[in-house]
CSV table of C-alpha atoms in Angstrom, one decimal:
chain,number,residue,atom,x,y,z
A,211,MET,CA,-54.8,91.1,-165.1
A,212,SER,CA,-56.6,90.3,-161.8
A,213,SER,CA,-55.5,93.6,-160.2
A,214,GLU,CA,-57.2,95.6,-162.8
A,215,GLU,CA,-60.8,96.7,-162.8
A,216,THR,CA,-62.4,94.1,-164.9
A,217,ILE,CA,-65.4,93.7,-167.1
A,218,ALA,CA,-66.2,89.9,-167.7
A,219,ILE,CA,-67.8,89.1,-171.0
A,220,LEU,CA,-69.7,85.8,-170.9
A,221,ASP,CA,-69.4,84.2,-174.4
A,222,PHE,CA,-72.6,82.5,-175.7
A,223,GLY,CA,-70.9,81.9,-179.1
A,224,SER,CA,-71.3,85.5,-180.5
A,225,GLN,CA,-69.5,86.3,-183.7
A,226,TYR,CA,-69.2,89.8,-182.2
A,227,GLY,CA,-67.7,88.8,-178.8
A,228,GLN,CA,-64.2,90.1,-179.5
A,229,LEU,CA,-65.8,93.4,-180.6
A,230,ILE,CA,-67.4,93.8,-177.2
A,231,ALA,CA,-64.0,93.3,-175.5
A,232,ARG,CA,-62.4,95.8,-177.7
A,233,ARG,CA,-65.1,98.4,-177.2
A,234,VAL,CA,-64.7,98.1,-173.4
A,235,ARG,CA,-60.8,98.4,-173.7
A,236,GLU,CA,-61.1,101.5,-175.8
A,237,HIS,CA,-62.8,103.0,-172.8
A,238,HIS,CA,-59.7,102.2,-170.8
A,239,VAL,CA,-61.3,99.4,-168.9
A,240,TYR,CA,-59.8,96.0,-168.9
A,241,SER,CA,-62.1,93.3,-170.3
A,242,VAL,CA,-61.8,89.5,-170.6
A,243,ILE,CA,-64.0,87.0,-172.5
A,244,VAL,CA,-64.9,83.9,-170.4
A,245,SER,CA,-67.1,81.0,-171.0
A,246,HIS,CA,-70.8,81.3,-170.3
A,247,SER,CA,-70.5,78.5,-167.9
A,248,ILE,CA,-67.9,80.2,-165.6
A,249,SER,CA,-68.6,79.7,-162.0
A,250,LEU,CA,-69.4,82.3,-159.4
A,251,ASP,CA,-66.4,81.6,-157.5
A,252,GLU,CA,-64.2,82.2,-160.6
A,253,LEU,CA,-65.9,85.5,-161.2
A,254,ARG,CA,-65.5,86.5,-157.6
A,255,LYS,CA,-61.7,86.1,-157.9
A,256,MET,CA,-61.7,89.0,-160.5
A,257,ASN,CA,-61.7,92.6,-159.4
A,258,LEU,CA,-65.0,92.6,-161.1
A,259,LYS,CA,-66.9,95.8,-161.9
A,260,GLY,CA,-69.5,94.5,-164.3
A,261,ILE,CA,-70.6,91.6,-166.6
A,262,ILE,CA,-71.7,91.7,-170.2
A,263,LEU,CA,-73.7,88.7,-171.6
A,264,SER,CA,-72.8,88.4,-175.3
A,265,GLY,CA,-75.0,87.5,-178.2
A,266,GLY,CA,-75.2,83.9,-179.7
A,267,PRO,CA,-76.7,81.9,-182.5
A,268,ARG,CA,-79.0,79.7,-180.4
A,269,SER,CA,-82.6,80.2,-179.0
A,270,VAL,CA,-82.8,80.4,-175.1
A,271,TYR,CA,-85.8,78.0,-175.2
A,272,GLU,CA,-83.9,75.3,-177.2
A,273,ASP,CA,-82.7,72.1,-175.4
A,274,GLY,CA,-79.1,72.4,-174.8
A,275,ALA,CA,-78.9,76.1,-175.4
A,276,PRO,CA,-76.0,77.8,-173.5
A,277,LYS,CA,-76.8,79.2,-170.2
A,278,CYS,CA,-75.3,81.0,-167.3
A,279,ASP,CA,-75.5,80.7,-163.5
A,280,PRO,CA,-78.6,82.6,-162.7
A,281,ASN,CA,-77.1,83.9,-159.5
A,282,ILE,CA,-74.8,86.2,-161.5
A,283,PHE,CA,-77.5,88.8,-160.9
A,284,ASP,CA,-76.8,88.6,-157.1
A,285,LEU,CA,-73.1,89.2,-157.4
A,286,GLY,CA,-73.5,92.9,-156.7
A,287,VAL,CA,-72.2,94.2,-160.0
A,288,PRO,CA,-74.3,95.5,-163.0
A,289,VAL,CA,-75.0,93.1,-165.9
A,290,LEU,CA,-75.5,94.1,-169.5
A,291,GLY,CA,-77.1,91.7,-171.9
A,292,ILE,CA,-76.7,92.1,-175.7
A,293,CYS,CA,-79.0,90.3,-178.1
A,294,TYR,CA,-79.0,86.7,-176.9
A,295,GLY,CA,-77.5,88.0,-173.7
A,296,MET,CA,-80.5,90.2,-173.1
A,297,GLN,CA,-82.9,87.3,-173.9
A,298,ILE,CA,-81.1,85.0,-171.5
A,299,GLY,CA,-81.1,87.6,-168.7
A,300,CYS,CA,-84.7,88.5,-169.3
A,301,ASN,CA,-85.7,84.9,-169.4
A,302,ILE,CA,-83.9,84.1,-166.1
A,303,LEU,CA,-85.7,87.2,-164.5
A,304,GLY,CA,-89.2,86.2,-165.6
A,305,ALA,CA,-89.7,87.6,-169.1
A,306,LYS,CA,-90.9,85.5,-172.1
A,307,VAL,CA,-88.8,84.9,-175.2
A,308,ALA,CA,-90.2,83.6,-178.5
A,309,THR,CA,-89.6,83.6,-182.1
A,310,ALA,CA,-90.2,87.0,-183.6
A,311,ASP,CA,-93.1,87.5,-186.0
A,312,SER,CA,-90.6,89.5,-188.1
A,313,ARG,CA,-86.9,88.9,-187.9
A,314,GLU,CA,-84.6,92.0,-188.0
A,315,TYR,CA,-81.2,92.1,-189.7
A,316,GLY,CA,-79.2,95.2,-190.4
A,317,SER,CA,-79.9,98.9,-189.7
A,318,THR,CA,-83.0,99.6,-187.8
A,319,LYS,CA,-84.6,102.7,-186.2
A,320,LEU,CA,-84.7,102.6,-182.5
A,321,SER,CA,-87.3,104.8,-180.7
A,322,LEU,CA,-86.5,105.7,-177.2
A,323,ASN,CA,-89.5,105.5,-174.8
A,324,GLY,CA,-88.5,108.3,-172.5
A,325,ASP,CA,-85.6,110.2,-170.9
A,326,ASP,CA,-83.6,107.4,-169.4
A,327,LYS,CA,-80.9,108.5,-167.1
A,328,THR,CA,-79.1,105.1,-167.0
A,329,LEU,CA,-78.0,103.0,-169.9
A,330,LEU,CA,-79.4,105.3,-172.6
A,331,ALA,CA,-78.5,108.6,-170.8
A,332,ASN,CA,-77.7,111.4,-173.2
A,333,LEU,CA,-79.6,109.8,-176.0
A,334,SER,CA,-83.0,110.8,-177.2
A,335,GLY,CA,-85.5,110.6,-180.1
A,336,GLU,CA,-84.7,108.0,-182.8
A,337,LYS,CA,-81.4,106.2,-183.1
A,338,ILE,CA,-80.0,103.8,-185.9
A,339,VAL,CA,-78.9,100.6,-184.4
A,340,TRP,CA,-77.8,97.2,-185.9
A,341,MET,CA,-80.1,94.3,-185.4
A,342,SER,CA,-79.4,90.6,-186.0
A,343,HIS,CA,-82.0,88.3,-184.4
A,344,GLY,CA,-84.7,85.9,-185.0
A,345,ASP,CA,-86.0,85.7,-181.4
A,346,GLN,CA,-87.1,88.6,-179.1
A,347,VAL,CA,-88.6,89.2,-175.7
A,348,ASN,CA,-92.4,89.4,-176.3
A,349,GLU,CA,-93.6,89.5,-172.7
A,350,LEU,CA,-92.1,91.9,-170.0
A,351,PRO,CA,-93.1,91.5,-166.5
A,352,ASP,CA,-93.8,94.5,-164.2
A,353,GLU,CA,-90.3,94.1,-162.7
A,354,PHE,CA,-88.9,95.5,-166.1
A,355,ILE,CA,-89.0,99.0,-167.7
A,356,SER,CA,-89.0,99.2,-171.4
A,357,LEU,CA,-86.5,101.8,-172.7
A,358,GLY,CA,-86.8,101.5,-176.5
A,359,LYS,CA,-88.6,99.7,-179.3
A,360,THR,CA,-88.4,99.3,-183.1
A,361,GLY,CA,-91.2,98.8,-185.6
A,362,THR,CA,-91.3,95.1,-185.0
A,363,CYS,CA,-89.5,94.7,-181.6
A,364,PRO,CA,-91.6,96.2,-178.8
A,365,PHE,CA,-88.7,95.6,-176.2
A,366,ALA,CA,-85.5,96.5,-177.9
A,367,ALA,CA,-83.9,98.0,-174.7
A,368,VAL,CA,-84.9,97.3,-171.1
A,369,LYS,CA,-83.8,97.6,-167.5
A,370,HIS,CA,-84.8,95.8,-164.4
A,371,ARG,CA,-86.4,97.9,-161.6
A,372,SER,CA,-84.6,96.3,-158.6
A,373,LYS,CA,-81.6,94.4,-160.0
A,374,ALA,CA,-78.8,96.1,-161.9
A,375,PHE,CA,-79.7,94.3,-165.2
A,376,PHE,CA,-79.9,96.1,-168.6
A,377,GLY,CA,-80.6,94.5,-171.9
A,378,VAL,CA,-80.4,95.6,-175.6
A,379,GLN,CA,-81.7,93.5,-178.5
A,380,PHE,CA,-79.3,95.4,-180.9
A,381,HIS,CA,-75.5,95.3,-181.1
A,382,PRO,CA,-74.0,98.4,-179.6
A,383,GLU,CA,-70.5,97.0,-180.1
A,384,VAL,CA,-70.6,97.3,-184.1
A,385,THR,CA,-69.7,100.4,-185.8
A,386,HIS,CA,-73.2,100.3,-187.5
A,387,THR,CA,-74.7,101.4,-184.2
A,388,PRO,CA,-73.4,105.0,-184.0
A,389,CYS,CA,-74.7,105.5,-180.5
A,390,GLY,CA,-73.0,102.4,-179.2
A,391,LYS,CA,-70.0,104.3,-177.9
A,392,GLN,CA,-72.3,106.3,-175.7
A,393,ILE,CA,-74.1,103.2,-174.5
A,394,PHE,CA,-70.8,101.6,-173.5
A,395,GLN,CA,-69.6,104.8,-171.7
A,396,ASN,CA,-72.9,105.0,-169.8
A,397,PHE,CA,-72.6,101.3,-168.7
A,398,LEU,CA,-68.9,101.4,-167.9
A,399,TYR,CA,-68.7,104.8,-166.1
A,400,ASP,CA,-72.1,105.7,-164.8
A,401,ILE,CA,-73.4,102.3,-164.1
A,402,CYS,CA,-70.4,100.3,-163.2
A,403,GLN,CA,-68.5,103.2,-161.8
A,404,CYS,CA,-65.3,102.2,-163.5
A,405,LYS,CA,-62.2,104.6,-163.2
A,406,GLY,CA,-61.0,103.9,-166.7
A,407,ASP,CA,-57.4,103.8,-165.7
A,408,TRP,CA,-56.2,100.6,-167.5
A,409,GLN,CA,-53.1,101.6,-169.4
A,410,MET,CA,-50.3,99.6,-171.2
A,411,GLY,CA,-47.8,100.3,-168.6
A,412,HIS,CA,-49.9,98.4,-166.0
A,413,PHE,CA,-50.1,95.5,-168.5
A,414,VAL,CA,-46.2,95.5,-168.8
A,415,ASP,CA,-45.6,95.6,-165.1
A,416,GLU,CA,-48.1,92.7,-164.4
A,417,GLN,CA,-47.1,90.6,-167.3
A,418,CYS,CA,-43.4,90.9,-166.3
A,419,GLN,CA,-44.3,89.6,-162.8
A,420,VAL,CA,-46.4,86.8,-164.3
A,421,ILE,CA,-43.5,85.7,-166.6
A,422,ARG,CA,-41.0,85.8,-163.8
A,423,GLU,CA,-43.3,83.7,-161.6
A,424,GLN,CA,-44.0,81.1,-164.3
A,425,VAL,CA,-40.5,80.5,-165.7
A,426,GLY,CA,-38.4,80.9,-162.5
A,427,ASP,CA,-34.7,80.4,-163.4
A,428,ALA,CA,-35.3,78.5,-166.6
A,429,LYS,CA,-34.4,79.6,-170.1
A,430,VAL,CA,-37.1,80.6,-172.4
A,431,ILE,CA,-37.0,80.2,-176.2
A,432,CYS,CA,-38.8,82.6,-178.4
A,433,GLY,CA,-39.2,82.0,-182.1
A,434,LEU,CA,-38.7,85.2,-183.9
A,435,SER,CA,-40.3,85.8,-187.3
A,436,GLY,CA,-39.6,89.4,-187.8
A,437,GLY,CA,-43.3,90.2,-187.5
A,438,VAL,CA,-44.9,92.6,-184.9
A,439,ASP,CA,-46.2,89.9,-182.5
A,440,SER,CA,-43.1,87.9,-181.9
A,441,SER,CA,-41.0,91.0,-181.9
A,442,VAL,CA,-43.0,92.4,-179.0
A,443,VAL,CA,-43.0,89.1,-177.1
A,444,ALA,CA,-39.2,89.0,-177.4
A,445,ALA,CA,-38.9,92.6,-176.2
A,446,LEU,CA,-41.4,91.9,-173.3
A,447,LEU,CA,-39.7,88.8,-172.2
A,448,HIS,CA,-36.3,90.4,-172.3
A,449,LYS,CA,-37.5,93.2,-170.2
A,450,ALA,CA,-38.9,90.5,-167.7
A,451,ILE,CA,-36.1,88.0,-167.6
A,452,GLY,CA,-33.0,89.5,-169.5
A,453,ASP,CA,-30.5,86.8,-170.4
A,454,GLN,CA,-32.7,83.9,-169.6
A,455,LEU,CA,-34.2,84.6,-173.0
A,456,VAL,CA,-32.8,83.0,-176.2
A,457,CYS,CA,-34.4,84.0,-179.5
A,458,ILE,CA,-34.3,81.6,-182.4
A,459,PHE,CA,-34.8,82.9,-186.0
A,460,VAL,CA,-35.4,80.2,-188.7
A,461,ASP,CA,-34.5,81.2,-192.2
A,462,ASN,CA,-37.0,79.0,-194.0
A,463,GLY,CA,-36.4,80.3,-197.5
A,464,LEU,CA,-40.0,81.9,-197.6
A,465,LEU,CA,-39.1,85.2,-196.1
A,466,ARG,CA,-39.7,88.7,-197.5
A,467,LYS,CA,-36.8,90.6,-199.1
A,468,GLY,CA,-34.2,91.7,-196.5
A,469,GLU,CA,-36.1,90.0,-193.6
A,470,ARG,CA,-33.1,88.1,-192.0
A,471,ASP,CA,-30.8,91.1,-192.1
A,472,ASN,CA,-33.5,93.3,-190.6
A,473,VAL,CA,-34.2,90.9,-187.7
A,474,GLU,CA,-30.5,90.5,-186.9
A,475,SER,CA,-29.8,94.2,-186.8
A,476,THR,CA,-32.9,95.0,-184.5
A,477,PHE,CA,-32.5,92.3,-182.0
A,478,ARG,CA,-28.7,91.8,-181.8
A,479,ASP,CA,-27.7,95.5,-182.3
A,480,HIS,CA,-30.7,97.3,-180.8
A,481,PHE,CA,-31.9,95.1,-178.0
A,482,HIS,CA,-28.7,93.1,-177.5
A,483,ILE,CA,-30.7,89.8,-177.2
A,484,ASP,CA,-29.2,86.3,-177.6
A,485,LEU,CA,-30.3,85.5,-181.1
A,486,ARG,CA,-29.5,82.3,-182.9
A,487,VAL,CA,-30.1,82.2,-186.6
A,488,VAL,CA,-30.9,78.8,-188.3
A,489,ASP,CA,-30.6,78.6,-192.1
A,490,TRP,CA,-32.9,75.8,-192.8
A,491,SER,CA,-34.0,77.1,-196.2
A,492,GLU,CA,-32.7,74.0,-198.2
A,493,GLN,CA,-34.7,71.6,-196.0
A,494,PHE,CA,-37.9,73.6,-196.3
A,495,LEU,CA,-37.7,73.9,-200.1
A,496,THR,CA,-36.7,70.3,-200.6
A,497,ARG,CA,-39.8,69.1,-198.7
A,498,LEU,CA,-42.1,71.6,-200.4
A,499,ALA,CA,-41.0,70.7,-203.9
A,500,GLY,CA,-43.9,69.6,-206.0
A,501,VAL,CA,-46.5,70.2,-203.2
A,502,THR,CA,-49.5,72.3,-204.2
A,503,ASP,CA,-52.1,71.5,-201.4
A,504,PRO,CA,-52.3,74.4,-199.0
A,505,GLN,CA,-52.9,72.2,-196.0
A,506,GLN,CA,-50.0,70.0,-196.9
A,507,LYS,CA,-47.7,72.9,-197.2
A,508,ARG,CA,-48.7,74.1,-193.6
A,509,ILE,CA,-48.0,70.6,-192.3
A,510,ILE,CA,-44.6,70.3,-193.9
A,511,ILE,CA,-43.7,73.9,-192.8
A,512,GLY,CA,-44.7,73.1,-189.2
A,513,SER,CA,-42.7,69.8,-189.1
A,514,GLU,CA,-39.6,71.5,-190.5
A,515,PHE,CA,-39.9,74.3,-188.0
A,516,ILE,CA,-39.7,71.7,-185.3
A,517,GLU,CA,-36.6,70.2,-186.8
A,518,ALA,CA,-35.0,73.5,-187.1
A,519,PHE,CA,-35.8,74.2,-183.4
A,520,LYS,CA,-34.5,70.8,-182.4
A,521,SER,CA,-31.2,71.5,-184.1
A,522,GLN,CA,-30.5,74.3,-181.5
A,523,LEU,CA,-31.7,72.7,-178.3
A,524,ASP,CA,-28.4,70.9,-177.3
A,525,ASP,CA,-26.9,74.4,-177.0
A,526,ILE,CA,-29.6,75.6,-174.7
A,527,PRO,CA,-29.8,72.8,-172.1
A,528,ASP,CA,-31.9,74.8,-169.4
A,529,ALA,CA,-34.7,75.6,-171.8
A,530,LYS,CA,-38.1,74.7,-170.4
A,531,PHE,CA,-40.4,77.2,-172.0
A,532,LEU,CA,-41.4,78.3,-175.5
A,533,ALA,CA,-42.8,81.8,-176.0
A,534,GLN,CA,-45.3,82.5,-178.7
A,535,GLY,CA,-46.9,85.6,-180.0
A,536,THR,CA,-50.5,84.3,-179.8
A,537,LEU,CA,-53.0,87.1,-179.8
A,538,TYR,CA,-56.7,87.2,-178.7
A,539,PRO,CA,-58.1,86.8,-182.2
A,540,ASP,CA,-55.9,83.8,-182.9
A,541,VAL,CA,-57.1,82.2,-179.6
A,542,ILE,CA,-60.7,82.8,-180.6
A,543,GLU,CA,-60.4,81.8,-184.3
A,544,SER,CA,-58.6,78.7,-183.3
A,545,GLY,CA,-61.6,77.7,-181.0
A,546,GLN,CA,-59.4,77.5,-178.0
A,547,LYS,CA,-60.9,80.1,-175.7
A,548,ASP,CA,-62.9,78.7,-172.9
A,549,GLY,CA,-64.7,76.1,-175.0
A,550,ASN,CA,-65.6,78.7,-177.6
A,551,PRO,CA,-67.4,77.0,-180.4
A,552,ALA,CA,-65.7,79.1,-183.0
A,553,ALA,CA,-64.6,77.3,-186.2
A,554,ASN,CA,-60.9,76.3,-186.4
A,555,ILE,CA,-60.0,78.9,-189.0
A,556,LYS,CA,-56.3,79.5,-188.4
A,557,LEU,CA,-54.9,76.0,-188.9
A,558,HIS,CA,-51.6,77.3,-189.7
A,559,HIS,CA,-51.1,79.5,-186.7
A,560,ASN,CA,-48.6,78.8,-183.9
A,561,VAL,CA,-51.1,77.9,-181.2
A,562,GLY,CA,-50.4,74.1,-181.5
A,563,GLY,CA,-47.8,71.4,-182.4
A,564,LEU,CA,-44.4,72.8,-181.4
A,565,PRO,CA,-44.6,72.9,-177.6
A,566,GLU,CA,-46.0,69.4,-177.4
A,567,GLU,CA,-43.4,68.0,-179.8
A,568,LEU,CA,-40.5,69.6,-177.9
A,569,GLY,CA,-41.8,69.0,-174.4
A,570,PHE,CA,-42.0,72.8,-173.6
A,571,GLU,CA,-44.5,74.7,-171.6
A,572,LEU,CA,-45.9,77.7,-173.4
A,573,VAL,CA,-45.5,81.3,-172.5
A,574,GLU,CA,-48.1,83.5,-174.2
A,575,PRO,CA,-48.0,86.9,-172.8
A,576,LEU,CA,-50.0,88.6,-175.5
A,577,ARG,CA,-53.0,86.1,-175.6
A,578,ASP,CA,-55.4,88.6,-174.2
A,579,LEU,CA,-54.4,91.5,-176.5
A,580,PHE,CA,-55.7,92.6,-179.8
A,581,LYS,CA,-53.3,93.6,-182.7
A,582,ASP,CA,-53.6,97.4,-182.1
A,583,GLU,CA,-52.9,96.9,-178.4
A,584,VAL,CA,-49.8,94.9,-179.3
A,585,ARG,CA,-48.5,97.8,-181.3
A,586,VAL,CA,-49.2,100.2,-178.4
A,587,LEU,CA,-47.2,97.8,-176.2
A,588,GLY,CA,-44.4,97.6,-178.8
A,589,GLU,CA,-44.0,101.4,-178.8
A,590,HIS,CA,-44.1,101.4,-174.9
A,591,LEU,CA,-41.3,98.8,-175.0
A,592,GLY,CA,-39.1,100.9,-177.3
A,593,ILE,CA,-39.3,98.8,-180.5
A,594,PRO,CA,-38.6,100.9,-183.6
A,595,GLU,CA,-41.6,102.4,-185.2
A,596,HIS,CA,-40.9,100.7,-188.7
A,597,LEU,CA,-41.1,97.3,-187.0
A,598,VAL,CA,-44.1,98.1,-184.6
A,599,TRP,CA,-46.2,99.3,-187.5
A,600,ARG,CA,-45.1,96.7,-189.9
A,601,HIS,CA,-48.1,94.8,-191.6
A,602,PRO,CA,-48.7,91.3,-190.3
A,603,PHE,CA,-46.8,88.5,-192.0
A,604,PRO,CA,-48.1,84.9,-191.7
A,605,GLY,CA,-46.0,82.1,-190.0
A,606,PRO,CA,-45.7,80.0,-193.1
A,607,GLY,CA,-44.3,83.1,-194.9
A,608,LEU,CA,-44.6,83.3,-198.6
A,609,ALA,CA,-45.9,79.8,-198.9
A,610,VAL,CA,-49.4,81.0,-198.2
A,611,ARG,CA,-49.0,83.6,-200.9
A,612,ILE,CA,-47.9,81.3,-203.7
A,613,CYS,CA,-50.8,79.4,-205.0
A,614,GLY,CA,-49.5,76.2,-206.4
A,615,GLU,CA,-45.9,74.8,-206.3
A,616,ILE,CA,-43.2,76.6,-204.4
A,617,THR,CA,-39.8,76.9,-206.2
A,618,LYS,CA,-36.9,79.3,-205.8
A,619,ASP,CA,-37.9,81.1,-209.0
A,620,ARG,CA,-41.4,81.6,-208.0
A,621,LEU,CA,-40.3,82.8,-204.6
A,622,GLU,CA,-38.1,85.4,-206.2
A,623,ILE,CA,-40.8,86.7,-208.4
A,624,LEU,CA,-43.1,87.1,-205.4
A,625,ARG,CA,-40.5,88.8,-203.2
A,626,ASN,CA,-39.7,91.3,-206.0
A,627,ALA,CA,-43.5,92.1,-206.6
A,628,ASP,CA,-44.2,92.2,-202.8
A,629,GLU,CA,-41.4,94.7,-202.3
A,630,ILE,CA,-42.8,97.0,-205.1
A,631,VAL,CA,-46.3,96.8,-203.6
A,632,ILE,CA,-45.0,98.0,-200.1
A,633,GLU,CA,-42.7,100.7,-201.7
A,634,GLU,CA,-45.6,102.2,-203.6
A,635,ILE,CA,-48.1,102.3,-200.8
A,636,GLU,CA,-45.5,103.9,-198.5
A,637,ALA,CA,-44.6,106.4,-201.2
A,638,ALA,CA,-48.4,107.4,-201.4
A,639,GLY,CA,-48.6,107.8,-197.6
A,640,LEU,CA,-51.1,104.8,-197.4
A,641,TYR,CA,-49.1,102.3,-195.4
A,642,ARG,CA,-50.4,103.3,-191.9
A,643,GLN,CA,-54.0,103.5,-193.2
A,644,ILE,CA,-53.8,100.0,-194.5
A,645,GLY,CA,-54.1,97.0,-192.1
A,646,GLN,CA,-52.3,94.5,-194.4
A,647,ALA,CA,-51.0,94.7,-198.0
A,648,LEU,CA,-49.5,91.8,-200.0
A,649,ALA,CA,-48.9,90.4,-203.3
A,650,VAL,CA,-50.0,86.8,-204.3
A,651,LEU,CA,-48.5,84.7,-207.0
A,652,LEU,CA,-51.4,82.9,-208.9
A,653,PRO,CA,-51.0,79.3,-210.3
A,654,ILE,CA,-52.0,80.5,-213.8
A,655,GLY,CA,-50.3,81.9,-216.8
A,656,SER,CA,-52.0,84.4,-219.0
A,657,VAL,CA,-51.3,85.7,-222.6
A,658,GLY,CA,-49.7,89.0,-223.0
A,659,VAL,CA,-47.7,91.1,-225.3
A,660,MET,CA,-44.2,92.1,-224.3
A,661,GLY,CA,-42.6,94.3,-227.0
A,662,ASP,CA,-43.5,92.8,-230.4
A,663,ASP,CA,-43.8,89.2,-228.9
A,664,ARG,CA,-46.7,87.3,-227.4
A,665,SER,CA,-45.9,86.1,-223.9
A,666,TYR,CA,-47.4,83.5,-221.5
A,667,GLU,CA,-46.4,84.5,-218.0
A,668,HIS,CA,-47.3,84.7,-214.5
A,669,CYS,CA,-50.2,86.7,-212.9
A,670,ILE,CA,-49.8,88.6,-209.7
A,671,ALA,CA,-52.8,89.5,-207.4
A,672,VAL,CA,-52.5,92.5,-205.1
A,673,ARG,CA,-54.5,92.7,-201.8
A,674,ALA,CA,-54.8,95.5,-199.4
A,675,VAL,CA,-57.4,95.5,-196.5
A,676,GLU,CA,-58.4,97.9,-193.9
A,677,THR,CA,-59.2,96.4,-190.4
A,678,THR,CA,-58.8,97.2,-186.7
A,679,ASP,CA,-59.0,93.8,-185.3
A,680,PHE,CA,-58.2,91.3,-188.3
A,681,MET,CA,-61.4,89.4,-187.4
A,682,THR,CA,-63.1,91.3,-190.2
A,683,ALA,CA,-61.7,93.3,-193.0
A,684,ASP,CA,-62.7,95.3,-196.0
A,685,TRP,CA,-60.7,95.8,-199.3
A,686,VAL,CA,-59.0,99.2,-199.5
A,687,HIS,CA,-60.0,101.8,-202.3
A,688,ILE,CA,-56.5,102.4,-203.3
A,689,PRO,CA,-56.4,105.3,-205.7
A,690,TYR,CA,-56.2,104.2,-209.3
A,691,ASP,CA,-53.0,106.1,-209.9
A,692,VAL,CA,-51.3,104.2,-207.2
A,693,LEU,CA,-52.6,100.9,-208.4
A,694,GLY,CA,-51.4,101.9,-211.9
A,695,ARG,CA,-47.9,102.5,-210.6
A,696,ILE,CA,-47.9,99.2,-208.8
A,697,SER,CA,-49.0,97.4,-211.9
A,698,THR,CA,-46.6,99.2,-214.3
A,699,ARG,CA,-43.6,98.6,-212.0
A,700,ILE,CA,-44.4,94.9,-211.3
A,701,ILE,CA,-44.8,94.1,-215.1
A,702,ASN,CA,-41.7,96.2,-216.0
A,703,GLU,CA,-39.4,95.1,-213.2
A,704,VAL,CA,-40.3,91.6,-212.3
A,705,LYS,CA,-39.3,89.1,-214.9
A,706,GLY,CA,-41.9,86.6,-215.7
A,707,VAL,CA,-45.0,88.7,-214.9
A,708,ASN,CA,-47.3,90.1,-217.6
A,709,ARG,CA,-50.6,90.6,-215.7
A,710,VAL,CA,-51.6,92.3,-212.3
A,711,VAL,CA,-55.1,92.1,-210.7
A,712,TYR,CA,-56.5,93.7,-207.6
A,713,ASP,CA,-58.4,91.6,-205.0
A,714,ILE,CA,-61.7,93.4,-203.9
A,715,SER,CA,-63.0,90.7,-201.5
A,716,SER,CA,-63.9,91.3,-197.9
A,717,LYS,CA,-63.4,89.1,-194.8
A,718,PRO,CA,-65.7,87.3,-194.5
A,719,PRO,CA,-66.3,85.6,-196.8
A,720,ALA,CA,-62.7,85.7,-198.0
A,721,THR,CA,-59.7,85.4,-195.7
A,722,ILE,CA,-57.0,88.1,-195.7
A,723,GLU,CA,-54.4,85.6,-196.9
A,724,TRP,CA,-55.1,83.5,-200.0
A,725,GLU,CA,-54.1,80.0,-198.6
């Protein structure tokens, strides 16, 4: 993306770093998250319009606290510091940072000090902002101008008199700061002079060129799952290299109802892609028999995927590359982005294992995109709407939605329940409003009454979340009548179920999937 106007976001370990990137892109300006230790030479190679310093959990005065090259303020582009980013910028430029007498967490009133024409332009009076800090700037030299304060933070927004540095102690990237959108607009358009012309068509053209340069004349294997990410990768690769692409779809026996038929019709009939279908369901289910530990399930599924792929390689002798639908949140959550200290949350994701085992080089054309951007890309590439807007489905399939042992009977129960959940939210017009909806088979039985008899049967948990980036999510307030229809249909139509519950946990602390 080097030809695009770029905002570089230096990551100091912020939990909100990906939200900053999203807010910038929502203004049609390309953004990229890089390490706080990035060199000036690397920054100069970008078509850089501005820099944002992210928040972070450390104190700038701690030994070993992350720092950036102090010369970034002399690169000739504006710099915006957010929370820790403000503190590190102010500290480098002569201000004092210390532990706050009163820490601020949550919604706070920001009082603007004057009629600022730069970062806080078109804002006045008091604004609600979101704070999350224990340190703050407590001494500001004459080279700075204070733009705003709160009841306990005297310098909640500042700018430097001679250098294009701006800082805010609050988080404009979160929705809890309603004026954040205006602040980003001011920074991107008025201060950085961005044109705001980043479009998905630009991404397609550039990525096609990048893919062609990377793979040359070699064959590329793409593992299709039927989900949005791998489908968009396949369509993008097909546009870039045509018949050099071979797609492999592994039927692992852990699929949703009708999954295999849907994938075959879409990619063979619609895109005319070379698609190889491998039925490896017996091997998967045999290895998973009696296994209840979630991590062990993932390990088994990963190793069997490798075996399924290996079974096809003799027929694709020129294959040197493996394409994966890795997205930006996957990279961040797997702790693999430029030394990002994020916890390794997505242990089951496809960002490791397979390429090394098979000796392939990775092709990951979506690794700088968020989920909603991938959907826009899919529409641009002509993928059918029902597939582009399909809810995410995990790589290990229904294995992470069956708590406990995986058997053919339990899989059938879950498939039927899952289909009812999706049918009812579609019928209620809720599907596009929900980020992800699913059914989970719990490892417990419960007493019920079926007709005149007592029963002891399975329990299904229904989960539906709303989210834009899948980094955070909240449970959906599905109308009671819709929940009632889902429950009634599952209990009446799915043999072996006598109880349905609704999951009202947010992410964090819960994950979207159960295992």
